[in-house]
XYZ file of C-alpha atoms in Angstrom:
336
model
C 8.586 27.204 -0.597
C 7.467 26.570 2.989
C 8.463 24.246 4.977
C 4.894 23.120 5.505
C 4.468 22.748 1.698
C 7.425 20.713 1.650
C 6.677 18.610 4.421
C 3.210 17.398 2.934
C 5.415 16.690 -0.327
C 7.246 14.266 1.615
C 4.514 12.427 3.009
C 2.854 12.427 0.278
C 5.915 10.803 -1.324
C 6.448 7.999 1.890
C 2.842 7.158 1.107
C 3.303 6.932 -2.025
C 6.437 4.730 -1.577
C 4.811 2.690 0.654
C 1.510 1.882 -1.560
C 4.052 1.020 -4.046
C 6.052 -1.382 -2.719
C 3.401 -2.926 -0.584
C 0.922 -2.766 -3.096
C 2.335 -5.912 -4.589
C 2.939 -7.722 -1.375
C -0.626 -7.252 -0.687
C -1.197 -8.462 -3.924
C 1.017 -11.752 -3.201
C -0.799 -12.278 0.107
C -4.372 -12.193 -2.032
C -3.284 -14.451 -4.403
C -2.173 -16.875 -2.104
C -4.896 -19.517 -2.603
C -5.629 -18.513 -6.410
C -2.194 -19.506 -7.158
C -0.914 -21.965 -4.706
C -2.909 -24.829 -5.434
C -0.419 -27.183 -2.958
C 1.880 -26.085 -0.510
C 5.000 -25.895 -2.443
C 3.395 -23.548 -4.816
C 2.633 -21.693 -1.822
C 5.826 -21.441 -0.457
C 7.024 -20.318 -4.022
C 4.277 -16.942 -3.850
C 5.289 -16.588 -0.133
C 9.227 -16.603 -0.735
C 8.659 -13.840 -3.489
C 8.030 -11.662 -0.934
C 10.014 -13.370 2.001
C 13.099 -11.136 1.888
C 10.949 -7.796 1.406
C 7.714 -7.141 2.950
C 8.690 -6.257 6.517
C 11.040 -3.584 4.903
C 8.538 -2.349 2.938
C 6.205 -1.850 6.014
C 8.712 0.783 7.322
C 7.316 3.007 5.251
C 4.015 2.934 6.845
C 5.767 3.463 9.881
C 7.873 6.472 8.609
C 4.872 8.019 7.131
C 2.853 7.744 10.159
C 5.686 9.282 12.037
C 6.213 11.831 9.771
C 2.568 12.558 10.054
C 2.918 13.000 14.037
C 6.044 15.213 14.112
C 4.933 17.303 11.421
C 1.321 17.658 11.211
C -0.108 16.867 14.804
C -3.338 17.792 14.596
C -3.485 15.723 11.142
C -2.120 12.819 13.153
C -4.698 13.271 16.137
C -7.861 13.650 14.085
C -6.898 11.116 11.959
C -6.460 8.365 14.019
C -9.131 9.479 16.098
C -11.824 9.588 13.522
C -10.493 6.667 11.698
C -9.494 4.861 14.968
C -11.955 1.853 13.854
C -10.499 1.313 10.587
C -7.195 2.093 11.022
C -7.396 -0.707 14.143
C -8.485 -3.051 11.827
C -5.405 -2.397 9.318
C -2.946 -2.714 12.289
C -4.635 -5.942 13.572
C -4.625 -7.423 10.121
C -0.798 -6.217 9.402
C 0.066 -7.755 12.778
C -1.943 -11.185 12.374
C -0.113 -11.033 8.626
C 3.532 -10.582 9.840
C 2.442 -13.314 12.418
C 1.030 -15.507 9.522
C 4.446 -15.110 7.856
C 6.732 -15.933 10.729
C 5.157 -18.733 12.116
C 3.829 -20.874 8.816
C 6.535 -22.839 8.790
C 7.256 -23.992 12.143
C 4.944 -27.084 11.815
C 4.203 -29.568 9.329
C 0.441 -29.748 9.964
C -1.834 -28.997 6.781
C -3.881 -27.632 9.330
C -1.555 -25.718 10.299
C 0.018 -23.986 7.628
C -3.805 -23.919 6.031
C -4.745 -21.515 9.206
C -1.655 -19.527 8.750
C -2.402 -19.322 4.974
C -5.867 -18.119 5.764
C -4.497 -15.418 8.518
C -2.038 -14.119 5.204
C -4.994 -13.777 2.864
C -7.494 -11.925 5.396
C -4.473 -10.013 6.852
C -3.266 -8.517 2.820
C -7.029 -8.174 1.748
C -8.130 -6.179 5.022
C -5.707 -3.177 4.783
C -5.766 -3.178 0.687
C -9.459 -2.328 1.151
C -9.426 -0.243 3.952
C -6.416 1.928 2.922
C -8.642 2.757 -0.030
C -11.615 3.622 1.997
C -9.739 5.792 4.449
C -7.669 7.998 1.735
C -11.015 8.529 -0.520
C -12.708 10.021 2.624
C -9.655 12.221 3.402
C -10.023 13.922 0.065
C -13.505 13.736 0.283
C -13.569 15.191 3.574
C -15.285 14.512 6.799
C -17.718 16.103 9.870
C -15.136 18.639 11.721
C -16.113 20.421 14.093
C -14.577 24.208 14.831
C -12.219 22.743 17.077
C -11.151 19.789 14.457
C -12.933 17.140 15.765
C -14.359 14.561 13.887
C -17.636 14.438 15.015
C -19.103 11.413 12.330
C -19.551 7.561 13.213
C -18.664 4.787 11.394
C -21.362 5.194 8.810
C -20.019 8.400 7.506
C -17.171 6.734 6.886
C -18.610 3.678 4.515
C -19.799 6.489 1.827
C -20.278 5.084 -1.393
C -16.868 7.222 -3.167
C -14.593 5.459 -0.279
C -16.186 2.112 -0.819
C -14.844 2.581 -4.242
C -11.894 4.337 -3.346
C -11.344 0.587 -1.395
C -12.158 -1.248 -4.000
C -10.010 0.170 -6.339
C -7.062 -0.347 -4.209
C -7.925 -3.792 -3.489
C -8.289 -4.405 -7.251
C -5.073 -2.494 -8.358
C -2.761 -4.124 -6.047
C -3.973 -7.576 -6.870
C -2.598 -6.570 -10.445
C 0.280 -5.421 -9.275
C 0.738 -8.250 -6.876
C 0.174 -10.797 -10.274
C 2.729 -8.986 -12.327
C 5.029 -9.000 -9.413
C 4.790 -12.999 -9.425
C 5.116 -12.908 -13.170
C 7.921 -11.157 -13.182
C 9.550 -13.163 -10.180
C 8.074 -16.583 -10.692
C 9.030 -19.310 -13.615
C 6.755 -22.281 -14.557
C 3.358 -22.560 -13.931
C 3.453 -19.946 -11.503
C 4.066 -17.369 -13.645
C 2.291 -18.645 -16.615
C -0.859 -18.380 -14.141
C 0.043 -15.335 -12.603
C -0.173 -13.749 -15.970
C -3.709 -14.783 -16.524
C -4.921 -13.684 -13.739
C -2.882 -10.592 -13.875
C -4.907 -10.166 -17.545
C -8.136 -10.776 -15.456
C -7.456 -8.172 -12.901
C -6.729 -5.694 -15.389
C -9.720 -5.437 -16.811
C -11.515 -5.114 -13.353
C -8.706 -2.541 -12.528
C -9.364 -0.377 -15.573
C -12.951 -0.403 -14.882
C -12.729 0.271 -10.669
C -9.540 3.131 -11.090
C -10.829 4.506 -14.078
C -14.470 5.554 -12.297
C -12.519 6.565 -9.206
C -10.271 8.644 -10.601
C -12.704 10.382 -13.041
C -15.143 10.685 -10.077
C -12.548 12.148 -7.825
C -11.435 14.561 -10.591
C -15.139 15.649 -11.509
C -15.804 16.248 -7.357
C -12.550 17.007 -5.813
C -9.878 17.707 -8.468
C -7.914 20.473 -10.301
C -6.700 21.075 -13.879
C -3.040 19.806 -12.926
C -5.024 16.273 -11.754
C -6.488 15.899 -15.638
C -3.057 14.909 -15.912
C -1.930 12.673 -12.852
C -5.013 10.617 -13.371
C -5.182 10.357 -16.773
C -1.506 9.422 -16.552
C -2.408 6.818 -14.124
C -5.629 5.548 -16.730
C -2.682 5.477 -19.419
C -0.062 3.189 -17.375
C -3.007 0.784 -16.453
C -3.531 0.155 -20.529
C 0.198 -0.180 -20.777
C 0.227 -2.633 -17.590
C -2.351 -4.782 -19.446
C -0.801 -5.001 -22.750
C 2.321 -5.252 -22.070
C 1.296 -8.268 -19.541
C -0.738 -9.641 -22.676
C 2.996 -9.669 -24.438
C 4.332 -11.959 -21.563
C 6.485 -8.317 -21.035
C 6.419 -8.770 -16.879
C 9.111 -6.279 -16.385
C 7.553 -3.303 -18.252
C 3.561 -4.452 -17.103
C 5.569 -4.040 -13.195
C 6.723 -0.648 -13.992
C 3.499 -0.001 -15.653
C 1.348 -0.971 -12.355
C 3.743 0.532 -10.370
C 3.330 3.936 -12.281
C -0.177 4.120 -11.885
C -0.180 3.632 -8.258
C 2.176 6.414 -8.462
C 0.070 8.646 -10.001
C -3.007 7.726 -8.730
C -1.645 8.329 -5.059
C -0.024 11.844 -6.683
C -3.873 13.004 -7.910
C -5.262 12.258 -4.322
C -2.385 14.592 -2.809
C -2.937 16.838 -5.503
C -6.793 16.961 -4.856
C -6.453 17.423 -1.353
C -3.650 20.201 -1.391
C -3.472 22.956 0.883
C -6.299 20.851 2.865
C -5.198 17.758 4.995
C -8.658 16.985 6.133
C -11.142 19.008 4.346
C -14.416 19.603 6.607
C -17.761 18.814 5.379
C -19.464 21.111 7.762
C -17.578 24.295 6.746
C -14.152 24.897 4.843
C -13.345 27.375 8.103
C -12.782 23.581 10.265
C -10.927 21.967 7.749
C -7.064 21.042 9.109
C -4.644 22.725 6.347
C -0.912 22.603 6.054
C -0.774 25.640 8.085
C -3.324 25.068 10.737
C -2.043 21.692 11.391
C 1.803 22.067 11.107
C 4.208 21.782 13.973
C 6.969 24.750 14.937
C 9.304 26.135 12.002
C 12.075 24.963 14.197
C 10.676 21.551 14.109
C 10.127 21.209 10.278
C 13.763 22.405 10.347
C 15.307 19.942 12.263
C 13.009 17.129 10.956
C 13.957 18.705 7.044
C 17.615 17.964 7.991
C 16.841 14.324 9.291
C 15.190 13.363 6.084
C 18.050 14.585 3.963
C 20.715 12.575 5.578
C 18.524 9.526 6.151
C 15.895 9.044 3.623
C 19.017 8.273 0.431
C 20.464 5.253 3.247
C 17.553 3.878 3.458
C 16.344 3.960 -0.240
C 20.064 2.731 -1.111
C 19.557 -0.248 1.340
C 16.022 -1.221 0.451
C 17.471 -1.052 -3.532
C 20.398 -3.323 -2.254
C 18.206 -6.138 -1.001
C 15.630 -5.844 -4.225
C 19.201 -6.526 -5.809
C 20.606 -9.398 -4.110
C 16.853 -11.214 -3.954
C 16.117 -10.669 -8.189
C 16.146 -13.743 -9.281
C 13.219 -16.091 -10.091
C 12.387 -18.722 -8.184
C 9.811 -21.957 -8.984
C 9.019 -25.177 -7.722
C 12.475 -26.599 -8.347
C 14.048 -24.393 -5.894
C 11.829 -25.324 -2.693
C 13.855 -28.123 -0.780
C 11.548 -31.516 -0.232
C 10.566 -31.520 3.429
C 11.397 -34.777 5.075
C 8.822 -37.055 6.615
C 8.692 -36.441 10.818
C 9.426 -39.540 12.052
């Protein structure tokens, strides 16, 4: 197998891991005002992802760095052509990270309410725009003969891309609701399961439509399997959630995300960014790649360090595996 293909698969794996892990983070953030009816409940919701959210974002950084090193032409075209959406994502992630850290710095309800809004919008904006971005990558964008993006922001806001954004947003809400049901106890757990049931219906409708359009317009024979598997996983998650089997429901939503991302990357290959102005202008795994020597060094680095990162992150989840509820939140003493 060519190293360019190997690194395309590695990058697909990195993005898949990011969406699987950060997906429920985004979902929890978007559900904060829904399931957190008072400060104690909001602290429970936030604490479910408190130990892991920053570790989950590492996959985004690594995925971006891998694209820069392995496919610099892809990275340059993507980050210049999608500058405004990606800038919005980065600003949202920064504000969200600050909100997690600063929310508890004051007992003033207005102070906390502002940071709660920052967590909500800092989760919703990336959840939506990542879907818009990847839908455009698969669909193709206007690239000239020099592989430069020659379109405008309105070109990126096409119906297919907006449906992709809606799909990821709803799917992450479902993923987050199931995660909250898995990680909490008491009334929050009950309400999270209820929200998951509603979100599952919306996710099946939006996700099924998006995957079907993707398959009909850009798919390959093999992607019928991944797209169909993603739809089946969503239905399985909905059924498991209805029976109160949160663990199986989480496996279902996670599998749906993995197979949906696999559908997009498989449909994309061997292109990394198709051009709507002609196939000759498209970026591929060959014309966008670094040198063979660079890819060889990167491969050895990935072989050594990827298992270490996965083992460490798995250990983190194991340590913080227990459920939490309002009884675990200490009562704050009033400031005298």
